[in-house]
Short mmCIF file of C-alpha atoms and ligand atoms in Angstrom, two decimals:
data_model
loop_
_atom_site.label_atom_id
_atom_site.label_comp_id
_atom_site.label_asym_id
_atom_site.label_seq_id
_atom_site.Cartn_x
_atom_site.Cartn_y
_atom_site.Cartn_z
CA MET A 1394 -0.04 0.07 0.12
CA SER A 1395 0.96 3.64 -0.67
CA LYS A 1396 2.41 6.10 1.79
CA GLN A 1397 -0.72 8.14 3.28
CA VAL A 1398 0.97 11.70 3.36
CA VAL A 1399 -1.09 14.26 5.45
CA LEU A 1400 -0.86 17.75 5.30
CA GLY A 1401 -2.54 19.31 8.30
CA ILE A 1402 -3.36 23.36 8.50
CA GLU A 1403 -4.37 25.25 11.48
CA SER A 1404 -5.30 28.77 11.68
CA SER A 1405 -7.69 28.84 14.46
CA CYS A 1406 -6.35 31.53 16.93
CA ASP A 1407 -3.52 33.17 16.99
CA GLU A 1408 -0.52 30.65 15.10
CA THR A 1409 -0.37 29.97 11.72
CA ALA A 1410 0.68 25.99 11.34
CA ALA A 1411 1.30 23.25 9.19
CA ALA A 1412 2.97 20.12 9.92
CA VAL A 1413 3.33 16.62 7.89
CA LEU A 1414 2.10 13.15 8.86
CA ILE A 1415 3.27 9.88 7.06
CA ASP A 1416 1.44 6.85 7.93
CA GLY A 1417 0.93 8.07 11.44
CA GLU A 1418 4.14 9.52 12.14
CA LEU A 1419 5.09 12.95 12.49
CA LYS A 1420 7.49 14.61 9.93
CA SER A 1421 7.74 18.28 10.28
CA ASN A 1422 5.69 20.90 12.78
CA GLU A 1423 5.94 24.46 11.50
CA ILE A 1424 4.27 26.87 13.81
CA SER A 1425 4.41 30.86 13.42
CA SER A 1426 2.93 32.53 16.25
CA GLN A 1427 1.79 35.77 16.58
CA ILE A 1428 1.98 36.39 19.77
CA ASP A 1429 4.76 39.43 19.28
CA ILE A 1430 1.98 40.82 17.14
CA HIS A 1431 -1.00 41.04 19.60
CA ARG A 1432 1.02 41.51 22.76
CA ARG A 1433 0.90 45.28 22.55
CA PHE A 1434 -3.05 44.85 22.34
CA GLY A 1435 -2.72 42.42 25.43
CA GLY A 1436 -4.61 39.77 23.71
CA VAL A 1437 -5.59 38.36 20.25
CA VAL A 1438 -7.15 41.04 17.91
CA PRO A 1439 -9.36 38.66 15.40
CA GLU A 1440 -8.78 41.20 12.10
CA VAL A 1441 -5.28 41.55 12.82
CA ALA A 1442 -4.68 37.59 13.31
CA SER A 1443 -6.49 36.91 9.73
CA ARG A 1444 -4.26 39.54 8.06
CA ASN A 1445 -1.50 37.92 9.21
CA HIS A 1446 -2.52 33.97 8.82
CA LEU A 1447 -3.12 35.15 5.07
CA LEU A 1448 0.59 36.23 4.70
CA GLY A 1449 1.87 33.03 6.42
CA VAL A 1450 -0.41 30.12 5.63
CA LEU A 1451 1.23 29.44 1.92
CA PRO A 1452 4.76 29.88 3.38
CA ILE A 1453 4.32 28.00 6.64
CA VAL A 1454 2.79 24.85 4.37
CA ASP A 1455 5.95 24.95 1.89
CA GLY A 1456 8.39 24.77 5.24
CA ALA A 1457 6.42 22.03 6.73
CA LEU A 1458 6.63 20.20 3.64
CA LYS A 1459 10.42 21.02 3.24
CA LYS A 1460 11.23 19.92 6.33
CA ALA A 1461 9.37 16.50 5.75
CA GLY A 1462 11.21 16.05 2.78
CA VAL A 1463 8.31 15.86 0.42
CA THR A 1464 6.61 18.32 -2.52
CA LYS A 1465 3.10 19.10 -2.77
CA LYS A 1466 2.88 15.83 -5.70
CA ASP A 1467 3.49 13.73 -2.39
CA ILE A 1468 0.19 14.90 -0.47
CA THR A 1469 -2.12 12.19 -0.27
CA ALA A 1470 -5.12 14.14 1.69
CA ILE A 1471 -5.66 17.41 3.65
CA GLY A 1472 -6.75 17.92 7.29
CA VAL A 1473 -7.69 21.06 8.21
CA THR A 1474 -9.45 23.03 11.45
CA TYR A 1475 -12.67 24.19 10.15
CA GLY A 1476 -13.92 25.22 13.96
CA ALA A 1477 -13.98 25.98 16.78
CA GLY A 1478 -12.03 29.73 16.62
CA LEU A 1479 -12.09 33.01 15.21
CA ILE A 1480 -14.17 33.14 12.11
CA GLY A 1481 -11.82 35.54 9.92
CA ALA A 1482 -8.63 32.82 11.40
CA LEU A 1483 -10.51 29.95 10.37
CA LEU A 1484 -11.48 30.80 6.49
CA VAL A 1485 -7.69 31.38 5.75
CA GLY A 1486 -6.76 27.92 6.91
CA VAL A 1487 -9.95 26.48 5.38
CA SER A 1488 -9.65 28.41 2.10
CA ALA A 1489 -5.96 27.67 1.65
CA ALA A 1490 -6.53 23.72 1.95
CA LYS A 1491 -9.74 23.86 0.00
CA ALA A 1492 -7.51 25.31 -2.90
CA LEU A 1493 -4.72 22.56 -2.34
CA SER A 1494 -6.98 19.77 -2.09
CA TYR A 1495 -8.78 21.14 -5.17
CA ALA A 1496 -5.53 21.60 -6.94
CA LEU A 1497 -4.00 18.37 -6.08
CA ASN A 1498 -7.02 16.22 -6.05
CA VAL A 1499 -6.63 14.99 -3.02
CA PRO A 1500 -9.33 14.43 -0.18
CA LEU A 1501 -10.08 17.38 1.91
CA VAL A 1502 -10.60 16.00 6.03
CA LYS A 1503 -12.50 18.54 7.92
CA VAL A 1504 -10.81 18.73 12.03
CA ASN A 1505 -12.57 19.98 14.86
CA HIS A 1506 -10.08 22.02 16.58
CA ILE A 1507 -11.14 20.49 20.00
CA GLU A 1508 -10.56 16.69 18.71
CA GLY A 1509 -7.34 17.63 17.56
CA HIS A 1510 -6.07 18.59 20.71
CA ILE A 1511 -6.80 15.22 22.23
CA CYS A 1512 -4.95 13.86 19.51
CA ALA A 1513 -1.74 15.56 20.23
CA ASN A 1514 -1.69 12.54 22.78
CA TYR A 1515 -1.23 9.73 19.90
CA ILE A 1516 1.61 11.83 18.28
CA ASP A 1517 3.90 11.47 21.93
CA HIS A 1518 2.10 8.41 23.38
CA PRO A 1519 1.87 5.64 19.93
CA GLU A 1520 0.79 3.40 23.10
CA LEU A 1521 -2.79 5.58 23.78
CA LYS A 1522 -5.78 3.40 22.89
CA PRO A 1523 -9.34 4.72 23.43
CA PRO A 1524 -11.50 4.64 25.62
CA PHE A 1525 -9.99 7.24 28.03
CA ILE A 1526 -11.24 10.67 29.51
CA ALA A 1527 -9.48 13.70 28.19
CA ILE A 1528 -9.51 17.52 29.57
CA VAL A 1529 -8.98 19.94 27.14
CA ALA A 1530 -7.71 23.21 28.69
CA SER A 1531 -7.21 26.05 26.69
CA GLY A 1532 -7.56 29.58 25.64
CA GLY A 1533 -10.95 28.96 24.54
CA HIS A 1534 -11.97 26.00 25.69
CA THR A 1535 -12.31 23.69 29.06
CA SER A 1536 -14.06 20.41 28.35
CA ILE A 1537 -13.97 17.23 29.60
CA VAL A 1538 -14.52 14.86 26.86
CA ASP A 1539 -15.49 10.85 26.84
CA VAL A 1540 -13.10 9.28 24.07
CA SER A 1541 -14.95 6.03 23.36
CA SER A 1542 -12.66 5.17 20.10
CA TYR A 1543 -10.74 6.77 17.89
CA ASN A 1544 -13.37 8.92 16.00
CA ASP A 1545 -15.99 8.94 18.86
CA TYR A 1546 -16.02 12.35 21.24
CA ASN A 1547 -18.60 12.84 23.88
CA LEU A 1548 -18.44 16.07 25.74
CA ILE A 1549 -19.17 15.09 29.61
CA GLY A 1550 -18.44 18.45 31.24
CA SER A 1551 -17.39 21.94 30.43
CA THR A 1552 -16.73 25.64 31.77
CA THR A 1553 -20.42 27.58 32.40
CA ASP A 1554 -18.46 31.00 31.17
CA ASP A 1555 -14.43 31.62 31.23
CA ALA A 1556 -12.35 28.85 30.12
CA ILE A 1557 -9.45 28.32 32.29
CA GLY A 1558 -6.71 29.81 29.71
CA GLU A 1559 -8.44 32.80 29.46
CA ALA A 1560 -8.98 33.12 33.23
CA PHE A 1561 -4.97 33.35 33.30
CA ASP A 1562 -5.10 35.98 30.45
CA LYS A 1563 -7.07 38.03 32.17
CA VAL A 1564 -5.99 37.34 35.78
CA ALA A 1565 -1.84 38.16 34.09
CA ARG A 1566 -3.83 41.49 32.39
CA VAL A 1567 -4.90 42.69 35.77
CA LEU A 1568 -1.47 42.12 37.66
CA GLY A 1569 0.20 44.14 34.74
CA LEU A 1570 1.93 40.87 33.46
CA PRO A 1571 2.34 40.16 28.91
CA TYR A 1572 0.14 38.45 27.59
CA PRO A 1573 -0.05 35.14 27.04
CA GLY A 1574 -0.82 35.43 30.74
CA GLY A 1575 -0.44 31.51 31.40
CA PRO A 1576 3.55 30.94 31.00
CA VAL A 1577 4.37 33.74 33.00
CA ILE A 1578 1.46 33.08 35.68
CA ASP A 1579 3.82 29.81 35.81
CA SER A 1580 6.67 30.86 36.35
CA ARG A 1581 6.20 33.66 38.59
CA ALA A 1582 3.87 31.07 40.69
CA LYS A 1583 7.07 29.36 41.50
CA ASN A 1584 8.24 32.18 43.81
CA GLY A 1585 5.49 32.50 45.34
CA ASN A 1586 3.29 30.96 48.15
CA ALA A 1587 -0.45 30.04 47.71
CA ASN A 1588 -1.23 31.91 50.88
CA ILE A 1589 -4.67 33.70 49.60
CA GLN A 1590 -8.12 31.97 49.56
CA PHE A 1591 -10.01 33.56 46.42
CA ILE A 1592 -12.90 31.26 46.48
CA ASN A 1593 -13.55 27.54 47.86
CA HIS A 1594 -14.33 25.26 44.73
CA LYS A 1595 -15.02 22.36 46.75
CA GLY A 1596 -18.69 21.00 46.29
CA ARG A 1597 -19.64 20.55 43.13
CA LYS A 1598 -21.01 17.17 42.12
CA ASP A 1599 -21.58 17.43 38.17
CA TYR A 1600 -18.79 17.95 35.86
CA ALA A 1601 -19.57 21.67 35.20
CA LEU A 1602 -16.63 24.14 36.01
CA SER A 1603 -16.30 27.97 36.31
CA TYR A 1604 -13.94 30.19 36.12
CA SER A 1605 -15.38 33.78 36.14
CA GLY A 1606 -15.95 33.61 39.82
CA LEU A 1607 -12.33 32.77 40.49
CA LYS A 1608 -11.09 35.48 38.18
CA THR A 1609 -13.65 38.34 39.97
CA ALA A 1610 -12.46 37.34 43.22
CA VAL A 1611 -8.79 38.25 41.96
CA ILE A 1612 -9.79 41.35 40.57
CA ASN A 1613 -11.64 42.26 43.80
CA TYR A 1614 -8.70 41.46 45.88
CA MET A 1615 -6.43 43.95 43.33
CA HIS A 1616 -9.17 46.64 44.05
CA THR A 1617 -9.38 46.30 47.61
CA LEU A 1618 -5.33 46.61 47.92
CA SER A 1619 -5.10 49.74 45.78
CA GLN A 1620 -7.83 51.37 47.71
CA ARG A 1621 -6.28 50.71 50.63
CA GLY A 1622 -2.73 51.56 49.04
CA GLU A 1623 -1.39 48.27 50.06
CA GLU A 1624 1.46 46.51 48.14
CA CYS A 1625 0.43 43.12 46.31
CA ASN A 1626 3.16 40.44 46.66
CA ILE A 1627 2.20 39.07 42.29
CA ASP A 1628 4.25 36.02 43.00
CA ASP A 1629 1.73 35.14 45.96
CA VAL A 1630 -1.27 36.01 43.69
CA CYS A 1631 -0.06 33.78 40.86
CA ALA A 1632 0.60 30.84 43.20
CA SER A 1633 -2.87 31.27 44.84
CA PHE A 1634 -4.96 31.70 41.46
CA GLN A 1635 -2.86 28.79 40.02
CA THR A 1636 -3.71 26.51 42.72
CA VAL A 1637 -7.54 27.19 42.77
CA ALA A 1638 -8.15 26.87 38.98
CA VAL A 1639 -5.57 23.82 38.34
CA ASP A 1640 -6.91 21.73 41.50
CA MET A 1641 -10.69 22.66 40.29
CA LEU A 1642 -9.73 20.92 37.23
CA VAL A 1643 -7.83 18.19 38.62
CA ASP A 1644 -10.45 17.27 40.95
CA THR A 1645 -13.22 17.41 38.43
CA ALA A 1646 -11.12 15.09 35.74
CA ILE A 1647 -10.44 12.63 38.29
CA ARG A 1648 -13.85 12.41 39.88
CA ALA A 1649 -14.84 12.22 35.72
CA ALA A 1650 -12.71 9.31 34.79
CA LYS A 1651 -13.55 7.37 38.52
CA ASP A 1652 -17.32 7.80 37.63
CA GLY A 1653 -16.74 6.13 34.12
CA GLY A 1654 -14.39 3.37 35.44
CA TYR A 1655 -11.70 4.76 33.11
CA LYS A 1656 -8.12 3.70 33.96
CA THR A 1657 -6.62 6.66 31.53
CA LEU A 1658 -6.76 10.59 31.70
CA VAL A 1659 -5.33 12.55 29.18
CA LEU A 1660 -4.55 16.18 29.19
CA CYS A 1661 -4.12 18.67 26.62
CA GLY A 1662 -4.42 22.28 24.82
CA GLY A 1663 -2.41 25.14 25.67
CA VAL A 1664 -2.72 25.24 29.84
CA ALA A 1665 -1.61 21.32 29.61
CA ALA A 1666 1.81 22.50 29.15
CA ASN A 1667 1.59 23.98 33.08
CA SER A 1668 3.95 22.71 35.35
CA TYR A 1669 1.67 22.94 38.55
CA LEU A 1670 -1.09 21.03 36.41
CA ARG A 1671 0.94 18.28 35.02
CA ALA A 1672 2.31 17.71 38.39
CA SER A 1673 -1.02 17.59 40.26
CA ILE A 1674 -2.68 15.41 37.54
CA ALA A 1675 0.22 12.73 37.82
CA ALA A 1676 0.01 12.74 41.62
CA ALA A 1677 -4.13 12.65 41.75
CA GLY A 1678 -3.49 10.12 38.90
CA ALA A 1679 -0.85 7.87 40.87
CA SER A 1680 -3.09 7.81 43.97
CA ASN A 1681 -6.24 6.77 42.27
CA GLY A 1682 -4.96 4.13 40.17
CA ILE A 1683 -5.50 6.30 37.02
CA LYS A 1684 -2.51 6.46 34.17
CA THR A 1685 -2.31 10.22 33.25
CA LEU A 1686 -0.99 11.06 30.10
CA TYR A 1687 0.26 14.86 28.39
CA PRO A 1688 1.84 15.75 25.40
CA LYS A 1689 5.00 17.83 25.18
CA PRO A 1690 4.55 21.61 25.35
CA ILE A 1691 4.79 21.98 21.96
CA LEU A 1692 1.92 19.99 21.16
CA CYS A 1693 -0.20 21.61 23.82
CA THR A 1694 -0.64 24.65 22.40
CA ASP A 1695 -1.86 25.14 18.83
CA ASN A 1696 0.03 23.43 16.12
CA ALA A 1697 -1.14 21.30 12.86
CA ALA A 1698 0.68 17.90 13.94
CA MET A 1699 -2.68 17.43 16.22
CA ILE A 1700 -4.78 18.52 13.28
CA ALA A 1701 -3.17 16.13 10.78
CA MET A 1702 -3.12 13.45 13.18
CA ARG A 1703 -7.08 13.94 13.72
CA ALA A 1704 -7.64 14.03 10.07
CA TYR A 1705 -5.39 10.80 9.87
CA LEU A 1706 -7.84 8.99 12.17
CA SER A 1707 -10.56 10.29 10.58
CA LEU A 1708 -8.96 8.98 6.76
CA LYS A 1709 -8.76 5.34 8.42
CA GLU A 1710 -12.90 5.33 8.82
CA GLY A 1711 -13.55 7.14 5.85
CA LYS A 1712 -15.12 9.90 8.39
CA ASN A 1713 -15.21 13.63 8.16
CA ILE A 1714 -14.56 13.87 4.40
CA ALA A 1715 -15.40 17.39 3.25
CA ASP A 1716 -16.20 18.93 0.00
CA LEU A 1717 -15.55 22.41 -1.62
CA THR A 1718 -18.40 23.75 0.10
CA LEU A 1719 -17.19 23.24 3.67
CA ASN A 1720 -17.20 26.83 5.93
CA ALA A 1721 -15.56 27.85 8.83
CA VAL A 1722 -17.90 27.18 12.20
CA SER A 1723 -16.85 29.77 14.96
CA ASN A 1724 -18.59 28.05 17.73
CA LEU A 1725 -18.44 24.25 16.46
CA ARG A 1726 -18.60 21.74 19.71
CA VAL A 1727 -17.31 18.30 20.19
CA SER A 1728 -19.14 16.25 18.40
CA ARG A 1729 -20.88 12.51 19.03
O1 KG4 B 757 -4.20 25.42 23.02
P1 KG4 B 757 -4.16 27.13 23.27
O2 KG4 B 757 -2.63 27.30 22.39
O3 KG4 B 757 -5.03 27.89 22.14
C1 KG4 B 757 -6.64 27.80 22.35
O4 KG4 B 757 -7.01 26.97 21.57
O5 KG4 B 757 -7.09 28.41 23.11
O6 KG4 B 757 -4.05 27.48 24.40
C2 KG4 B 757 -3.77 28.99 24.56
C3 KG4 B 757 -3.94 29.30 26.14
C4 KG4 B 757 -3.68 30.77 26.62
O7 KG4 B 757 -4.61 30.98 27.30
C5 KG4 B 757 -2.14 30.36 27.59
O8 KG4 B 757 -2.01 31.29 28.58
C6 KG4 B 757 -2.18 29.03 28.05
O9 KG4 B 757 -2.90 28.39 26.90
N1 KG4 B 757 -1.21 28.89 28.25
C7 KG4 B 757 -0.77 28.70 29.66
C8 KG4 B 757 0.50 27.91 29.70
N2 KG4 B 757 1.18 28.04 28.19
C9 KG4 B 757 0.16 28.35 27.97
N3 KG4 B 757 -1.80 28.05 30.63
C10 KG4 B 757 -1.21 28.15 32.06
N4 KG4 B 757 -0.07 27.66 32.07
C11 KG4 B 757 0.83 27.70 31.10
N5 KG4 B 757 2.34 27.22 30.95
ZN1 ZN B 758 -6.22 25.49 20.95
#
């Protein structure tokens, strides 16, 4: 059988990315991040993101092909993120993928970004097999997903308001720390003590999460300090916020895995790069007899390797094949 050469394309937020997967093995993973462009605005500006994707998408595809040692003629399928994400940003990747699929006469596979994040784990952990519970913790999503097979994803819990990464970014902004807030809070927290009690998160019975109350508690705390003219210990605020944000997620994730009788729990999404979350989930998993996995940090934040992997798994079962009518869907949910 000839080789399956999948080109993955990702442009849902502020990373323009392309990757090549040959027979399920990652050969290249090129990412052009726009973080430096958006930092001065304190967050992603959608129109600016779209324009930069437009400039970057074809060069990044060429770069990924070159790195993988293949040419356009070798491509046997193209996988592209069609949702969820910023509509204008998504449309750039979708349009590029449609044009390439038409020109090269190869199948186009539509990829759900959240399912893509989960599939990053198959790249770093080839031994991983469904069923398992996946925790998608990113800037746009905080979802608990029951993965019953390679192509079945069932959302069993999610945040009712802000996503966990969004809370990291907003809290960082209030603390005067640069965008994106996650990595900087992660590192500042290492020098701080979790000695401020923002909220008591215990007590929920379902798998719903909420980060808006925690974010507001930090904002109120900062406001009170400034009204009193008192000094703020930023490292302690980072450690205290991060502890609650992560503990809440870990408690819910372990409970979901135990309730469903799952023996494996995987983390993914940008916040899965967080050092305290990685250590906490590993410790909680070990004490509950649950195996915990997460990808290397570069496969946690947005990338196209995970998109190519999701497309490869779809192709194996003839699922998610799209045609040139494919449109971007900004609020796409995890499907059953
Ligand atoms: O998955 P991702 O690249 O984009 C979305 O799909 O949203 O996630 C980006 C998010 C941002 O909110 C960023 O602050 C957060 O991931 N993040 C982190 C860390 N690295 C990135 N959050 C906490 N700790 C980190 N080390
Ligand atoms: Zn993402």
